[in-house]
């Protein structure tokens, strides 16, 4: 059974550029959440998608956006990149909202470096 | 809080000893708790979970204890091995409309050979 797949694994971008990260959840999982991990702020919730709809959003500026496709794959986009956006971006999939399962399974993340 | 800085609390244990990692959670209405292990360069890996209607749950070499009275969660690792060295996070799930996970600040476990 394939896990959560995030692509790309590493990215280097310049300030002002935009970036799109991809997440393919575990087959059958319908909920995808995104988290940002930095040494200073830890793991912070970005947003959650379920059935192609954003269900919740964390305290991040509008430069951070996302979407989910009918096959549950999700993408997140960050526009007008800032140095502070450098982080590990993690995607987690779960069976569904409110489901008790074997946790929310995380991918290996995309390491974004903004220079 | 949710911040994990360069100065993570560190627990250093001798190989073969038992480890206990503690976590205080913030919301008495949280219904589900998860412990994750994160190794360098990897995403968090599920270890064990527990629902709020339980006090204890056991897995292979791991036990999670939940004390709702004081909003405290602990992870016990029996016979700690070098491969257990990692950062451990607890996460709570809120039962409001968000269902998002709120992560603790993390504890670094170092296993001395």
PDB file of N, CA and C in Angstrom, chain B residues 14-97:
ATOM      1  N   UNK B  14      19.754   5.535  28.440  1.00  0.00           N
ATOM      2  CA  UNK B  14      20.666   4.445  28.121  1.00  0.00           C
ATOM      3  C   UNK B  14      19.917   3.392  27.320  1.00  0.00           C
ATOM      4  N   UNK B  15      20.573   2.854  26.335  1.00  0.00           N
ATOM      5  CA  UNK B  15      19.974   1.775  25.553  1.00  0.00           C
ATOM      6  C   UNK B  15      19.501   0.661  26.494  1.00  0.00           C
ATOM      7  N   UNK B  16      18.292   0.212  26.271  1.00  0.00           N
ATOM      8  CA  UNK B  16      17.736  -0.846  27.099  1.00  0.00           C
ATOM      9  C   UNK B  16      16.833  -0.336  28.215  1.00  0.00           C
ATOM     10  N   UNK B  17      17.017   0.923  28.585  1.00  0.00           N
ATOM     11  CA  UNK B  17      16.151   1.511  29.613  1.00  0.00           C
ATOM     12  C   UNK B  17      14.788   1.862  29.011  1.00  0.00           C
ATOM     13  N   UNK B  18      13.847   2.175  29.888  1.00  0.00           N
ATOM     14  CA  UNK B  18      12.539   2.655  29.434  1.00  0.00           C
ATOM     15  C   UNK B  18      12.570   4.179  29.333  1.00  0.00           C
ATOM     16  N   UNK B  19      11.836   4.698  28.373  1.00  0.00           N
ATOM     17  CA  UNK B  19      11.750   6.146  28.174  1.00  0.00           C
ATOM     18  C   UNK B  19      10.321   6.603  28.417  1.00  0.00           C
ATOM     19  N   UNK B  20      10.186   7.779  28.994  1.00  0.00           N
ATOM     20  CA  UNK B  20       8.862   8.379  29.164  1.00  0.00           C
ATOM     21  C   UNK B  20       8.930   9.806  28.640  1.00  0.00           C
ATOM     22  N   UNK B  21       8.100  10.078  27.662  1.00  0.00           N
ATOM     23  CA  UNK B  21       8.032  11.409  27.071  1.00  0.00           C
ATOM     24  C   UNK B  21       6.671  11.993  27.408  1.00  0.00           C
ATOM     25  N   UNK B  22       6.665  13.204  27.911  1.00  0.00           N
ATOM     26  CA  UNK B  22       5.436  13.825  28.374  1.00  0.00           C
ATOM     27  C   UNK B  22       4.968  14.944  27.458  1.00  0.00           C
ATOM     28  N   UNK B  23       3.678  15.193  27.535  1.00  0.00           N
ATOM     29  CA  UNK B  23       3.085  16.235  26.707  1.00  0.00           C
ATOM     30  C   UNK B  23       1.864  16.785  27.423  1.00  0.00           C
ATOM     31  N   UNK B  24       1.768  18.108  27.462  1.00  0.00           N
ATOM     32  CA  UNK B  24       0.580  18.749  28.014  1.00  0.00           C
ATOM     33  C   UNK B  24      -0.228  19.280  26.843  1.00  0.00           C
ATOM     34  N   UNK B  25      -1.499  18.959  26.792  1.00  0.00           N
ATOM     35  CA  UNK B  25      -2.315  19.474  25.702  1.00  0.00           C
ATOM     36  C   UNK B  25      -3.213  20.582  26.216  1.00  0.00           C
ATOM     37  N   UNK B  26      -3.809  21.286  25.289  1.00  0.00           N
ATOM     38  CA  UNK B  26      -4.427  22.557  25.684  1.00  0.00           C
ATOM     39  C   UNK B  26      -5.940  22.555  25.717  1.00  0.00           C
ATOM     40  N   UNK B  27      -6.577  21.670  24.961  1.00  0.00           N
ATOM     41  CA  UNK B  27      -8.017  21.792  24.803  1.00  0.00           C
ATOM     42  C   UNK B  27      -8.735  20.587  25.407  1.00  0.00           C
ATOM     43  N   UNK B  28      -9.539  20.826  26.410  1.00  0.00           N
ATOM     44  CA  UNK B  28     -10.233  19.721  27.076  1.00  0.00           C
ATOM     45  C   UNK B  28     -11.263  19.069  26.164  1.00  0.00           C
ATOM     46  N   UNK B  29     -11.605  19.734  25.068  1.00  0.00           N
ATOM     47  CA  UNK B  29     -12.586  19.173  24.149  1.00  0.00           C
ATOM     48  C   UNK B  29     -11.950  18.328  23.047  1.00  0.00           C
ATOM     49  N   UNK B  30     -10.636  18.202  23.050  1.00  0.00           N
ATOM     50  CA  UNK B  30      -9.985  17.376  22.030  1.00  0.00           C
ATOM     51  C   UNK B  30     -10.381  15.917  22.202  1.00  0.00           C
ATOM     52  N   UNK B  31     -10.635  15.252  21.074  1.00  0.00           N
ATOM     53  CA  UNK B  31     -11.187  13.904  21.143  1.00  0.00           C
ATOM     54  C   UNK B  31     -10.219  12.803  20.738  1.00  0.00           C
ATOM     55  N   UNK B  32      -9.059  13.183  20.275  1.00  0.00           N
ATOM     56  CA  UNK B  32      -8.180  12.176  19.686  1.00  0.00           C
ATOM     57  C   UNK B  32      -6.755  12.691  19.796  1.00  0.00           C
ATOM     58  N   UNK B  33      -5.853  11.782  20.152  1.00  0.00           N
ATOM     59  CA  UNK B  33      -4.466  12.168  20.379  1.00  0.00           C
ATOM     60  C   UNK B  33      -3.547  11.190  19.666  1.00  0.00           C
ATOM     61  N   UNK B  34      -2.473  11.717  19.135  1.00  0.00           N
ATOM     62  CA  UNK B  34      -1.547  10.888  18.367  1.00  0.00           C
ATOM     63  C   UNK B  34      -0.119  11.226  18.774  1.00  0.00           C
ATOM     64  N   UNK B  35       0.717  10.216  18.834  1.00  0.00           N
ATOM     65  CA  UNK B  35       2.150  10.423  19.009  1.00  0.00           C
ATOM     66  C   UNK B  35       2.834  10.143  17.671  1.00  0.00           C
ATOM     67  N   UNK B  36       3.743  11.060  17.322  1.00  0.00           N
ATOM     68  CA  UNK B  36       4.520  10.907  16.107  1.00  0.00           C
ATOM     69  C   UNK B  36       6.009  10.910  16.436  1.00  0.00           C
ATOM     70  N   UNK B  37       6.741  10.207  15.606  1.00  0.00           N
ATOM     71  CA  UNK B  37       8.200  10.190  15.684  1.00  0.00           C
ATOM     72  C   UNK B  37       8.723  10.823  14.401  1.00  0.00           C
ATOM     73  N   UNK B  38       9.664  11.734  14.532  1.00  0.00           N
ATOM     74  CA  UNK B  38      10.220  12.342  13.331  1.00  0.00           C
ATOM     75  C   UNK B  38      11.735  12.239  13.352  1.00  0.00           C
ATOM     76  N   UNK B  39      12.245  11.576  12.356  1.00  0.00           N
ATOM     77  CA  UNK B  39      13.689  11.480  12.173  1.00  0.00           C
ATOM     78  C   UNK B  39      14.139  12.573  11.216  1.00  0.00           C
ATOM     79  N   UNK B  40      15.395  12.874  11.300  1.00  0.00           N
ATOM     80  CA  UNK B  40      15.945  13.969  10.515  1.00  0.00           C
ATOM     81  C   UNK B  40      15.671  13.777   9.028  1.00  0.00           C
ATOM     82  N   UNK B  41      15.113  14.807   8.407  1.00  0.00           N
ATOM     83  CA  UNK B  41      14.872  14.768   6.971  1.00  0.00           C
ATOM     84  C   UNK B  41      13.634  14.003   6.552  1.00  0.00           C
ATOM     85  N   UNK B  42      12.847  13.557   7.526  1.00  0.00           N
ATOM     86  CA  UNK B  42      11.659  12.782   7.195  1.00  0.00           C
ATOM     87  C   UNK B  42      10.411  13.442   7.756  1.00  0.00           C
ATOM     88  N   UNK B  43       9.265  13.005   7.273  1.00  0.00           N
ATOM     89  CA  UNK B  43       8.014  13.468   7.824  1.00  0.00           C
ATOM     90  C   UNK B  43       7.695  12.740   9.114  1.00  0.00           C
ATOM     91  N   UNK B  44       6.764  13.270   9.905  1.00  0.00           N
ATOM     92  CA  UNK B  44       6.360  12.578  11.139  1.00  0.00           C
ATOM     93  C   UNK B  44       5.790  11.200  10.835  1.00  0.00           C
ATOM     94  N   UNK B  45       6.181  10.251  11.640  1.00  0.00           N
ATOM     95  CA  UNK B  45       5.737   8.872  11.472  1.00  0.00           C
ATOM     96  C   UNK B  45       4.825   8.492  12.634  1.00  0.00           C
ATOM     97  N   UNK B  46       3.651   7.982  12.302  1.00  0.00           N
ATOM     98  CA  UNK B  46       2.687   7.576  13.323  1.00  0.00           C
ATOM     99  C   UNK B  46       3.277   6.508  14.243  1.00  0.00           C
ATOM    100  N   UNK B  47       3.079   6.682  15.556  1.00  0.00           N
ATOM    101  CA  UNK B  47       3.514   5.667  16.515  1.00  0.00           C
ATOM    102  C   UNK B  47       2.304   4.984  17.124  1.00  0.00           C
ATOM    103  N   UNK B  48       1.449   5.772  17.754  1.00  0.00           N
ATOM    104  CA  UNK B  48       0.297   5.226  18.451  1.00  0.00           C
ATOM    105  C   UNK B  48      -0.714   6.334  18.665  1.00  0.00           C
ATOM    106  N   UNK B  49      -1.968   5.949  18.754  1.00  0.00           N
ATOM    107  CA  UNK B  49      -3.011   6.941  18.992  1.00  0.00           C
ATOM    108  C   UNK B  49      -3.912   6.492  20.136  1.00  0.00           C
ATOM    109  N   UNK B  50      -4.731   7.421  20.615  1.00  0.00           N
ATOM    110  CA  UNK B  50      -5.664   7.099  21.690  1.00  0.00           C
ATOM    111  C   UNK B  50      -6.851   8.052  21.602  1.00  0.00           C
ATOM    112  N   UNK B  51      -8.020   7.495  21.800  1.00  0.00           N
ATOM    113  CA  UNK B  51      -9.221   8.325  21.823  1.00  0.00           C
ATOM    114  C   UNK B  51      -9.442   8.867  23.227  1.00  0.00           C
ATOM    115  N   UNK B  52     -10.203   9.918  23.315  1.00  0.00           N
ATOM    116  CA  UNK B  52     -10.394  10.579  24.610  1.00  0.00           C
ATOM    117  C   UNK B  52     -11.208   9.746  25.597  1.00  0.00           C
ATOM    118  N   UNK B  53     -11.884   8.702  25.122  1.00  0.00           N
ATOM    119  CA  UNK B  53     -12.652   7.862  26.041  1.00  0.00           C
ATOM    120  C   UNK B  53     -11.815   6.716  26.624  1.00  0.00           C
ATOM    121  N   UNK B  54     -10.522   6.769  26.387  1.00  0.00           N
ATOM    122  CA  UNK B  54      -9.611   5.751  26.901  1.00  0.00           C
ATOM    123  C   UNK B  54      -8.566   6.412  27.789  1.00  0.00           C
ATOM    124  N   UNK B  55      -7.979   5.611  28.685  1.00  0.00           N
ATOM    125  CA  UNK B  55      -6.914   6.108  29.549  1.00  0.00           C
ATOM    126  C   UNK B  55      -5.551   5.570  29.141  1.00  0.00           C
ATOM    127  N   UNK B  56      -5.572   4.432  28.488  1.00  0.00           N
ATOM    128  CA  UNK B  56      -4.306   3.759  28.195  1.00  0.00           C
ATOM    129  C   UNK B  56      -4.465   2.938  26.928  1.00  0.00           C
ATOM    130  N   UNK B  57      -3.390   2.893  26.178  1.00  0.00           N
ATOM    131  CA  UNK B  57      -3.386   2.034  24.994  1.00  0.00           C
ATOM    132  C   UNK B  57      -1.969   1.540  24.786  1.00  0.00           C
ATOM    133  N   UNK B  58      -1.864   0.273  24.437  1.00  0.00           N
ATOM    134  CA  UNK B  58      -0.532  -0.315  24.270  1.00  0.00           C
ATOM    135  C   UNK B  58      -0.309  -0.764  22.852  1.00  0.00           C
ATOM    136  N   UNK B  59       0.936  -0.570  22.418  1.00  0.00           N
ATOM    137  CA  UNK B  59       1.356  -1.096  21.134  1.00  0.00           C
ATOM    138  C   UNK B  59       2.592  -1.945  21.340  1.00  0.00           C
ATOM    139  N   UNK B  60       3.332  -2.121  20.286  1.00  0.00           N
ATOM    140  CA  UNK B  60       4.550  -2.903  20.411  1.00  0.00           C
ATOM    141  C   UNK B  60       5.638  -2.024  21.017  1.00  0.00           C
ATOM    142  N   UNK B  61       6.026  -2.310  22.213  1.00  0.00           N
ATOM    143  CA  UNK B  61       7.047  -1.569  22.976  1.00  0.00           C
ATOM    144  C   UNK B  61       6.613  -0.160  23.381  1.00  0.00           C
ATOM    145  N   UNK B  62       5.456   0.281  22.986  1.00  0.00           N
ATOM    146  CA  UNK B  62       4.999   1.623  23.337  1.00  0.00           C
ATOM    147  C   UNK B  62       3.657   1.577  24.045  1.00  0.00           C
ATOM    148  N   UNK B  63       3.499   2.526  24.963  1.00  0.00           N
ATOM    149  CA  UNK B  63       2.244   2.681  25.698  1.00  0.00           C
ATOM    150  C   UNK B  63       1.933   4.164  25.769  1.00  0.00           C
ATOM    151  N   UNK B  64       0.700   4.522  25.518  1.00  0.00           N
ATOM    152  CA  UNK B  64       0.283   5.905  25.673  1.00  0.00           C
ATOM    153  C   UNK B  64      -0.697   5.970  26.841  1.00  0.00           C
ATOM    154  N   UNK B  65      -0.489   6.960  27.700  1.00  0.00           N
ATOM    155  CA  UNK B  65      -1.371   7.195  28.831  1.00  0.00           C
ATOM    156  C   UNK B  65      -2.002   8.568  28.684  1.00  0.00           C
ATOM    157  N   UNK B  66      -3.281   8.633  28.947  1.00  0.00           N
ATOM    158  CA  UNK B  66      -4.008   9.891  28.824  1.00  0.00           C
ATOM    159  C   UNK B  66      -4.653  10.227  30.161  1.00  0.00           C
ATOM    160  N   UNK B  67      -4.331  11.390  30.671  1.00  0.00           N
ATOM    161  CA  UNK B  67      -4.945  11.879  31.903  1.00  0.00           C
ATOM    162  C   UNK B  67      -5.727  13.134  31.573  1.00  0.00           C
ATOM    163  N   UNK B  68      -7.023  12.972  31.410  1.00  0.00           N
ATOM    164  CA  UNK B  68      -7.841  14.105  30.977  1.00  0.00           C
ATOM    165  C   UNK B  68      -8.034  15.129  32.094  1.00  0.00           C
ATOM    166  N   UNK B  69      -7.913  14.698  33.312  1.00  0.00           N
ATOM    167  CA  UNK B  69      -8.109  15.614  34.434  1.00  0.00           C
ATOM    168  C   UNK B  69      -7.085  16.743  34.397  1.00  0.00           C
ATOM    169  N   UNK B  70      -5.844  16.378  34.098  1.00  0.00           N
ATOM    170  CA  UNK B  70      -4.788  17.396  34.058  1.00  0.00           C
ATOM    171  C   UNK B  70      -4.317  17.668  32.639  1.00  0.00           C
ATOM    172  N   UNK B  71      -5.032  17.124  31.661  1.00  0.00           N
ATOM    173  CA  UNK B  71      -4.704  17.335  30.247  1.00  0.00           C
ATOM    174  C   UNK B  71      -3.250  16.975  29.968  1.00  0.00           C
ATOM    175  N   UNK B  72      -2.940  15.738  30.260  1.00  0.00           N
ATOM    176  CA  UNK B  72      -1.571  15.277  30.115  1.00  0.00           C
ATOM    177  C   UNK B  72      -1.541  13.958  29.357  1.00  0.00           C
ATOM    178  N   UNK B  73      -0.576  13.869  28.492  1.00  0.00           N
ATOM    179  CA  UNK B  73      -0.391  12.689  27.656  1.00  0.00           C
ATOM    180  C   UNK B  73       1.052  12.226  27.821  1.00  0.00           C
ATOM    181  N   UNK B  74       1.263  10.931  27.892  1.00  0.00           N
ATOM    182  CA  UNK B  74       2.645  10.458  27.952  1.00  0.00           C
ATOM    183  C   UNK B  74       2.846   9.274  27.014  1.00  0.00           C
ATOM    184  N   UNK B  75       4.064   9.151  26.565  1.00  0.00           N
ATOM    185  CA  UNK B  75       4.467   8.034  25.703  1.00  0.00           C
ATOM    186  C   UNK B  75       5.573   7.282  26.416  1.00  0.00           C
ATOM    187  N   UNK B  76       5.349   6.014  26.638  1.00  0.00           N
ATOM    188  CA  UNK B  76       6.358   5.179  27.264  1.00  0.00           C
ATOM    189  C   UNK B  76       6.919   4.227  26.215  1.00  0.00           C
ATOM    190  N   UNK B  77       8.234   4.207  26.134  1.00  0.00           N
ATOM    191  CA  UNK B  77       8.912   3.298  25.207  1.00  0.00           C
ATOM    192  C   UNK B  77       9.709   2.317  26.044  1.00  0.00           C
ATOM    193  N   UNK B  78       9.412   1.058  25.884  1.00  0.00           N
ATOM    194  CA  UNK B  78      10.115   0.027  26.652  1.00  0.00           C
ATOM    195  C   UNK B  78      11.390  -0.397  25.923  1.00  0.00           C
ATOM    196  N   UNK B  79      12.407  -0.704  26.715  1.00  0.00           N
ATOM    197  CA  UNK B  79      13.669  -1.212  26.173  1.00  0.00           C
ATOM    198  C   UNK B  79      14.139  -0.361  25.003  1.00  0.00           C
ATOM    199  N   UNK B  80      14.381   0.888  25.272  1.00  0.00           N
ATOM    200  CA  UNK B  80      14.713   1.861  24.228  1.00  0.00           C
ATOM    201  C   UNK B  80      15.937   1.419  23.426  1.00  0.00           C
ATOM    202  N   UNK B  81      15.827   1.596  22.128  1.00  0.00           N
ATOM    203  CA  UNK B  81      16.886   1.172  21.209  1.00  0.00           C
ATOM    204  C   UNK B  81      17.484   2.386  20.494  1.00  0.00           C
ATOM    205  N   UNK B  82      18.691   2.265  19.958  1.00  0.00           N
ATOM    206  CA  UNK B  82      19.288   3.401  19.233  1.00  0.00           C
ATOM    207  C   UNK B  82      18.398   3.922  18.115  1.00  0.00           C
ATOM    208  N   UNK B  83      17.658   3.040  17.480  1.00  0.00           N
ATOM    209  CA  UNK B  83      16.754   3.458  16.414  1.00  0.00           C
ATOM    210  C   UNK B  83      15.579   4.294  16.886  1.00  0.00           C
ATOM    211  N   UNK B  84      15.400   4.372  18.178  1.00  0.00           N
ATOM    212  CA  UNK B  84      14.333   5.208  18.733  1.00  0.00           C
ATOM    213  C   UNK B  84      14.749   6.673  18.828  1.00  0.00           C
ATOM    214  N   UNK B  85      16.013   6.948  18.609  1.00  0.00           N
ATOM    215  CA  UNK B  85      16.488   8.338  18.669  1.00  0.00           C
ATOM    216  C   UNK B  85      15.793   9.160  17.585  1.00  0.00           C
ATOM    217  N   UNK B  86      15.106  10.207  17.998  1.00  0.00           N
ATOM    218  CA  UNK B  86      14.323  11.032  17.073  1.00  0.00           C
ATOM    219  C   UNK B  86      13.674  12.148  17.880  1.00  0.00           C
ATOM    220  N   UNK B  87      12.897  12.965  17.206  1.00  0.00           N
ATOM    221  CA  UNK B  87      12.060  13.953  17.884  1.00  0.00           C
ATOM    222  C   UNK B  87      10.646  13.383  17.943  1.00  0.00           C
ATOM    223  N   UNK B  88      10.038  13.471  19.093  1.00  0.00           N
ATOM    224  CA  UNK B  88       8.695  12.939  19.304  1.00  0.00           C
ATOM    225  C   UNK B  88       7.717  14.091  19.541  1.00  0.00           C
ATOM    226  N   UNK B  89       6.614  14.031  18.817  1.00  0.00           N
ATOM    227  CA  UNK B  89       5.566  15.040  18.949  1.00  0.00           C
ATOM    228  C   UNK B  89       4.269  14.384  19.383  1.00  0.00           C
ATOM    229  N   UNK B  90       3.552  15.075  20.272  1.00  0.00           N
ATOM    230  CA  UNK B  90       2.174  14.690  20.511  1.00  0.00           C
ATOM    231  C   UNK B  90       1.295  15.634  19.700  1.00  0.00           C
ATOM    232  N   UNK B  91       0.141  15.158  19.307  1.00  0.00           N
ATOM    233  CA  UNK B  91      -0.807  15.985  18.575  1.00  0.00           C
ATOM    234  C   UNK B  91      -2.205  15.727  19.111  1.00  0.00           C
ATOM    235  N   UNK B  92      -2.982  16.781  19.234  1.00  0.00           N
ATOM    236  CA  UNK B  92      -4.369  16.653  19.669  1.00  0.00           C
ATOM    237  C   UNK B  92      -5.268  17.115  18.529  1.00  0.00           C
ATOM    238  N   UNK B  93      -6.414  16.477  18.436  1.00  0.00           N
ATOM    239  CA  UNK B  93      -7.372  16.870  17.410  1.00  0.00           C
ATOM    240  C   UNK B  93      -8.552  17.554  18.077  1.00  0.00           C
ATOM    241  N   UNK B  94      -8.860  18.713  17.593  1.00  0.00           N
ATOM    242  CA  UNK B  94      -9.975  19.473  18.139  1.00  0.00           C
ATOM    243  C   UNK B  94     -11.286  18.944  17.571  1.00  0.00           C
ATOM    244  N   UNK B  95     -12.320  18.975  18.372  1.00  0.00           N
ATOM    245  CA  UNK B  95     -13.613  18.474  17.918  1.00  0.00           C
ATOM    246  C   UNK B  95     -14.506  19.567  17.373  1.00  0.00           C
ATOM    247  N   UNK B  96     -13.997  20.757  17.273  1.00  0.00           N
ATOM    248  CA  UNK B  96     -14.811  21.783  16.640  1.00  0.00           C
ATOM    249  C   UNK B  96     -14.843  21.483  15.144  1.00  0.00           C
ATOM    250  N   UNK B  97     -15.290  22.407  14.374  1.00  0.00           N
ATOM    251  CA  UNK B  97     -15.484  22.129  12.954  1.00  0.00           C
ATOM    252  C   UNK B  97     -14.182  21.919  12.199  1.00  0.00           C
TER     253      UNK B  97
END
